[in-house]
């Protein structure tokens, strides 16, 4: 398979991204996926965007996924509410190229910012090809936009607003049956290690919150390993909105995990 690198939520942590990038030893033919939330919280979101812009000119297989912070930035820009963000029209156009998800290797793997939810996978047995998204109707577009925000899902199978989940509501990755392949996702912070669910792997380790920036590597034999760079400092205060960290921090991955100080 095509060698692949999947990078978790950067959130403006440019120094950590540069260090991680140097350790990944990316080649011209490497598929690169940023899981979204490049911006906000950290010290240099504009620097992160300009770094990514530069890499796009060098690596033809680089893909950006839409995160909730990108969606927020785009919305604010067109409402004229972006004063003080430093985001230019060029930056917004870059964010607008982000994909809602990326399915690769014949559906064996999927990358998405937030997650999937039962009401979607019950209704749609197959993910629509990204190349056809200009033809998606309003309903399908709305259903897929929910991927960006998905964490917990209610008993009807729909995502729940942040902080509104009850003990009866499941974290999406714990019940995902694997029908769209192994999913790599960000959005939900896990501070210890990348967390393996039955058919998904979480890569947001809260770099902006003083955790780490992590990438998954998939080699030509489809073997998965991780490279992690600890945050240089705590840039933003973490607010705990659920029990996912307590529930899943105990999971340990039986996958090579390289951590660099």
Short mmCIF file of C-alpha atoms in Angstrom, two decimals:
data_model
loop_
_atom_site.label_atom_id
_atom_site.label_comp_id
_atom_site.label_asym_id
_atom_site.label_seq_id
_atom_site.Cartn_x
_atom_site.Cartn_y
_atom_site.Cartn_z
CA UNK A 1 0.00 0.00 0.00
CA UNK A 2 0.99 3.64 -0.31
CA UNK A 3 2.88 4.72 2.83
CA UNK A 4 0.68 7.02 4.88
CA UNK A 5 1.11 9.54 7.70
CA UNK A 6 -1.92 10.76 9.67
CA UNK A 7 -1.40 13.75 11.97
CA UNK A 8 -3.63 14.57 14.92
CA UNK A 9 -5.03 17.95 15.98
CA UNK A 10 -2.23 20.54 15.72
CA UNK A 11 -4.12 23.52 17.19
CA UNK A 12 -1.53 26.14 16.38
CA UNK A 13 1.45 24.27 17.85
CA UNK A 14 3.96 25.10 15.13
CA UNK A 15 7.16 24.16 16.97
CA UNK A 16 5.82 20.71 17.82
CA UNK A 17 4.59 20.25 14.24
CA UNK A 18 8.01 21.12 12.82
CA UNK A 19 9.68 18.66 15.19
CA UNK A 20 7.19 15.92 14.39
CA UNK A 21 7.56 16.53 10.66
CA UNK A 22 11.33 16.15 10.84
CA UNK A 23 10.97 12.83 12.66
CA UNK A 24 8.46 11.37 10.21
CA UNK A 25 10.93 11.31 7.29
CA UNK A 26 8.16 11.89 4.77
CA UNK A 27 8.87 10.98 1.14
CA UNK A 28 7.42 12.36 -2.08
CA UNK A 29 5.01 9.46 -2.51
CA UNK A 30 3.75 9.48 1.10
CA UNK A 31 0.06 10.04 1.61
CA UNK A 32 -0.27 12.75 4.28
CA UNK A 33 -3.49 13.43 6.18
CA UNK A 34 -4.08 16.22 8.66
CA UNK A 35 -7.10 15.32 10.79
CA UNK A 36 -8.32 18.91 11.15
CA UNK A 37 -8.19 21.59 13.84
CA UNK A 38 -4.95 23.06 12.59
CA UNK A 39 -5.84 26.38 14.18
CA UNK A 40 -6.84 28.03 17.49
CA UNK A 41 -5.66 27.43 21.08
CA UNK A 42 -1.94 27.17 20.38
CA UNK A 43 0.63 29.97 20.00
CA UNK A 44 0.97 30.19 16.19
CA UNK A 45 -2.07 29.09 14.14
CA UNK A 46 -1.08 31.33 11.22
CA UNK A 47 2.39 29.81 11.22
CA UNK A 48 0.84 26.34 11.11
CA UNK A 49 -1.28 27.27 8.08
CA UNK A 50 1.71 28.72 6.27
CA UNK A 51 3.78 25.64 7.09
CA UNK A 52 1.03 23.43 5.65
CA UNK A 53 0.75 25.64 2.56
CA UNK A 54 4.47 25.20 1.98
CA UNK A 55 4.24 21.40 2.32
CA UNK A 56 1.35 21.26 -0.16
CA UNK A 57 3.71 22.60 -2.84
CA UNK A 58 6.20 19.82 -2.04
CA UNK A 59 4.01 16.79 -1.42
CA UNK A 60 1.32 15.99 -4.01
CA UNK A 61 -0.53 13.55 -1.75
CA UNK A 62 -1.19 15.91 1.17
CA UNK A 63 -4.81 16.05 2.35
CA UNK A 64 -6.51 18.38 4.84
CA UNK A 65 -9.62 17.30 6.71
CA UNK A 66 -12.21 19.75 7.96
CA UNK A 67 -12.25 20.27 11.71
CA UNK A 68 -14.79 22.12 13.78
CA UNK A 69 -12.33 24.97 14.31
CA UNK A 70 -11.87 25.35 10.56
CA UNK A 71 -15.64 25.45 10.10
CA UNK A 72 -15.91 28.11 12.79
CA UNK A 73 -13.17 30.21 11.20
CA UNK A 74 -14.75 30.04 7.75
CA UNK A 75 -18.15 31.00 9.13
CA UNK A 76 -16.73 33.92 11.11
CA UNK A 77 -14.78 35.17 8.11
CA UNK A 78 -17.82 35.41 5.86
CA UNK A 79 -19.81 37.06 8.63
CA UNK A 80 -17.09 39.67 9.03
CA UNK A 81 -16.33 38.44 12.55
CA UNK A 82 -12.69 37.49 12.02
CA UNK A 83 -11.10 40.64 13.41
CA UNK A 84 -7.99 39.80 15.39
CA UNK A 85 -7.69 36.24 14.08
CA UNK A 86 -4.97 37.07 11.57
CA UNK A 87 -6.68 34.88 8.98
CA UNK A 88 -6.48 36.28 5.45
CA UNK A 89 -8.56 35.43 2.41
CA UNK A 90 -5.75 33.11 1.32
CA UNK A 91 -5.89 31.24 4.62
CA UNK A 92 -9.66 30.85 4.36
CA UNK A 93 -9.37 29.50 0.84
CA UNK A 94 -6.87 26.94 2.13
CA UNK A 95 -9.29 25.85 4.86
CA UNK A 96 -12.08 25.57 2.30
CA UNK A 97 -10.12 22.88 0.46
CA UNK A 98 -10.40 20.58 3.50
CA UNK A 99 -12.29 17.31 2.98
CA UNK A 100 -15.03 15.93 5.25
CA UNK A 101 -13.26 12.55 5.30
CA UNK A 102 -10.75 10.50 3.37
CA UNK A 103 -11.26 6.83 2.58
CA UNK A 104 -8.19 5.04 1.25
CA UNK A 105 -6.76 1.65 0.34
CA UNK A 106 -10.07 0.45 -1.07
CA UNK A 107 -12.00 1.32 2.07
CA UNK A 108 -9.63 -0.46 4.45
CA UNK A 109 -8.90 2.83 6.24
CA UNK A 110 -10.82 6.03 6.86
CA UNK A 111 -9.69 9.37 8.29
CA UNK A 112 -12.21 11.80 9.78
CA UNK A 113 -11.96 14.67 12.24
CA UNK A 114 -14.69 13.78 14.72
CA UNK A 115 -16.38 10.48 14.07
CA UNK A 116 -19.26 8.52 12.58
CA UNK A 117 -22.66 7.84 14.06
CA UNK A 118 -25.15 4.95 13.92
CA UNK A 119 -27.99 6.87 12.25
CA UNK A 120 -25.64 7.49 9.32
CA UNK A 121 -24.17 4.03 8.89
CA UNK A 122 -27.61 2.42 9.18
CA UNK A 123 -28.93 4.60 6.36
CA UNK A 124 -25.86 4.61 4.11
CA UNK A 125 -24.14 1.24 3.70
CA UNK A 126 -21.39 2.90 1.63
CA UNK A 127 -19.64 6.24 1.95
CA UNK A 128 -20.30 8.42 -1.10
CA UNK A 129 -17.13 9.13 -3.10
CA UNK A 130 -15.60 12.48 -2.22
CA UNK A 131 -15.29 13.23 -5.94
CA UNK A 132 -19.10 13.37 -6.15
CA UNK A 133 -19.69 15.80 -3.28
CA UNK A 134 -20.78 18.62 -5.59
CA UNK A 135 -23.71 16.34 -6.44
CA UNK A 136 -24.69 15.54 -2.85
CA UNK A 137 -28.16 16.73 -1.92
CA UNK A 138 -28.75 18.98 1.10
CA UNK A 139 -29.70 16.12 3.39
CA UNK A 140 -26.62 14.02 2.65
CA UNK A 141 -24.39 17.07 3.00
CA UNK A 142 -25.89 17.83 6.41
CA UNK A 143 -25.54 14.22 7.55
CA UNK A 144 -21.85 14.21 6.61
CA UNK A 145 -21.20 17.62 8.18
CA UNK A 146 -22.12 16.02 11.51
CA UNK A 147 -18.95 13.90 11.27
CA UNK A 148 -16.91 16.96 12.23
CA UNK A 149 -18.58 17.36 15.63
CA UNK A 150 -19.29 13.74 16.51
CA UNK A 151 -18.24 12.45 19.93
CA UNK A 152 -21.08 10.88 21.89
CA UNK A 153 -24.27 9.60 20.27
CA UNK A 154 -27.74 9.29 21.76
CA UNK A 155 -29.98 6.22 21.78
CA UNK A 156 -31.41 7.28 18.40
CA UNK A 157 -27.92 7.18 16.92
CA UNK A 158 -27.29 10.91 16.45
CA UNK A 159 -24.41 13.05 17.75
CA UNK A 160 -24.99 14.96 20.99
CA UNK A 161 -23.86 18.57 21.58
CA UNK A 162 -20.66 18.89 23.59
CA UNK A 163 -21.23 18.38 27.30
CA UNK A 164 -24.86 17.26 26.93
CA UNK A 165 -24.28 13.49 26.99
CA UNK A 166 -25.88 11.28 29.63
CA UNK A 167 -24.71 7.94 31.07
CA UNK A 168 -26.93 6.21 28.49
CA UNK A 169 -25.08 7.78 25.56
CA UNK A 170 -22.16 5.96 23.94
CA UNK A 171 -18.87 7.28 22.65
CA UNK A 172 -19.16 6.70 18.91
CA UNK A 173 -15.92 4.71 18.46
CA UNK A 174 -16.92 2.21 21.12
CA UNK A 175 -19.93 1.06 19.09
CA UNK A 176 -18.70 1.63 15.52
CA UNK A 177 -18.91 -1.77 13.75
CA UNK A 178 -16.07 -1.20 11.30
CA UNK A 179 -18.14 -1.16 8.14
CA UNK A 180 -16.15 1.77 6.67
CA UNK A 181 -12.77 0.37 7.67
CA UNK A 182 -10.42 1.27 10.50
CA UNK A 183 -11.02 4.93 11.35
CA UNK A 184 -8.31 7.37 12.42
CA UNK A 185 -9.83 10.37 14.17
CA UNK A 186 -9.06 13.45 16.26
CA UNK A 187 -11.37 15.92 18.03
CA UNK A 188 -11.61 14.05 21.36
CA UNK A 189 -8.53 14.51 23.52
CA UNK A 190 -6.82 11.51 25.14
CA UNK A 191 -3.75 12.55 27.08
CA UNK A 192 -1.88 9.29 27.62
CA UNK A 193 -1.39 7.39 24.37
CA UNK A 194 -3.19 6.94 21.07
CA UNK A 195 -6.26 4.90 22.00
CA UNK A 196 -7.46 1.84 20.10
CA UNK A 197 -11.16 1.11 19.94
CA UNK A 198 -12.53 -2.01 18.23
CA UNK A 199 -12.32 -0.39 14.77
CA UNK A 200 -10.87 3.07 15.37
CA UNK A 201 -7.77 4.84 16.64
CA UNK A 202 -7.77 8.24 18.38
CA UNK A 203 -4.86 10.57 17.60
CA UNK A 204 -5.65 13.83 19.42
CA UNK A 205 -3.35 13.90 22.45
CA UNK A 206 -4.07 17.50 23.39
CA UNK A 207 -0.86 19.22 22.32
CA UNK A 208 -2.28 22.70 22.98
CA UNK A 209 -3.32 21.52 26.45
CA UNK A 210 0.21 20.44 27.35
CA UNK A 211 -0.14 16.88 26.05
CA UNK A 212 1.52 15.81 22.81
CA UNK A 213 1.28 15.94 19.04
CA UNK A 214 0.98 12.48 17.53
CA UNK A 215 1.08 10.97 14.06
CA UNK A 216 0.21 7.46 12.93
CA UNK A 217 2.37 5.86 10.26
CA UNK A 218 1.10 3.06 8.03
CA UNK A 219 3.85 1.37 6.04
CA UNK A 220 3.74 -0.54 2.76
CA UNK A 221 2.76 -3.71 4.63
CA UNK A 222 -0.14 -1.89 6.37
CA UNK A 223 1.66 -2.01 9.72
CA UNK A 224 0.79 0.88 12.05
CA UNK A 225 3.21 2.72 14.33
CA UNK A 226 3.19 6.09 16.09
CA UNK A 227 5.49 9.06 16.51
CA UNK A 228 4.79 11.47 19.36
CA UNK A 229 6.27 14.86 20.25
CA UNK A 230 5.48 16.20 23.74
CA UNK A 231 4.13 19.74 23.97
CA UNK A 232 6.74 22.30 24.94
CA UNK A 233 4.32 23.89 27.38
CA UNK A 234 0.62 24.20 28.20
CA UNK A 235 -0.83 26.79 25.83
CA UNK A 236 -4.53 26.50 26.65
CA UNK A 237 -6.66 25.32 29.56
CA UNK A 238 -8.40 21.99 29.02
CA UNK A 239 -12.11 21.80 29.87
CA UNK A 240 -13.38 18.31 30.61
CA UNK A 241 -16.78 17.68 28.99
CA UNK A 242 -17.29 13.99 29.45
CA UNK A 243 -15.96 10.67 30.64
CA UNK A 244 -14.15 9.57 27.49
CA UNK A 245 -10.71 10.16 28.99
CA UNK A 246 -11.54 8.30 32.18
CA UNK A 247 -13.21 5.49 30.23
CA UNK A 248 -10.54 4.94 27.60
CA UNK A 249 -7.18 6.15 28.90
CA UNK A 250 -6.64 2.65 30.27
CA UNK A 251 -6.60 1.14 26.76
CA UNK A 252 -3.11 0.21 25.67
CA UNK A 253 -2.02 -0.19 22.07
CA UNK A 254 -0.01 -3.21 21.05
CA UNK A 255 1.59 -1.13 18.30
CA UNK A 256 5.12 0.33 18.19
CA UNK A 257 5.01 3.77 19.77
CA UNK A 258 8.01 6.09 19.46
CA UNK A 259 8.06 9.06 21.82
CA UNK A 260 10.63 11.83 21.49
CA UNK A 261 11.47 14.39 24.17
#
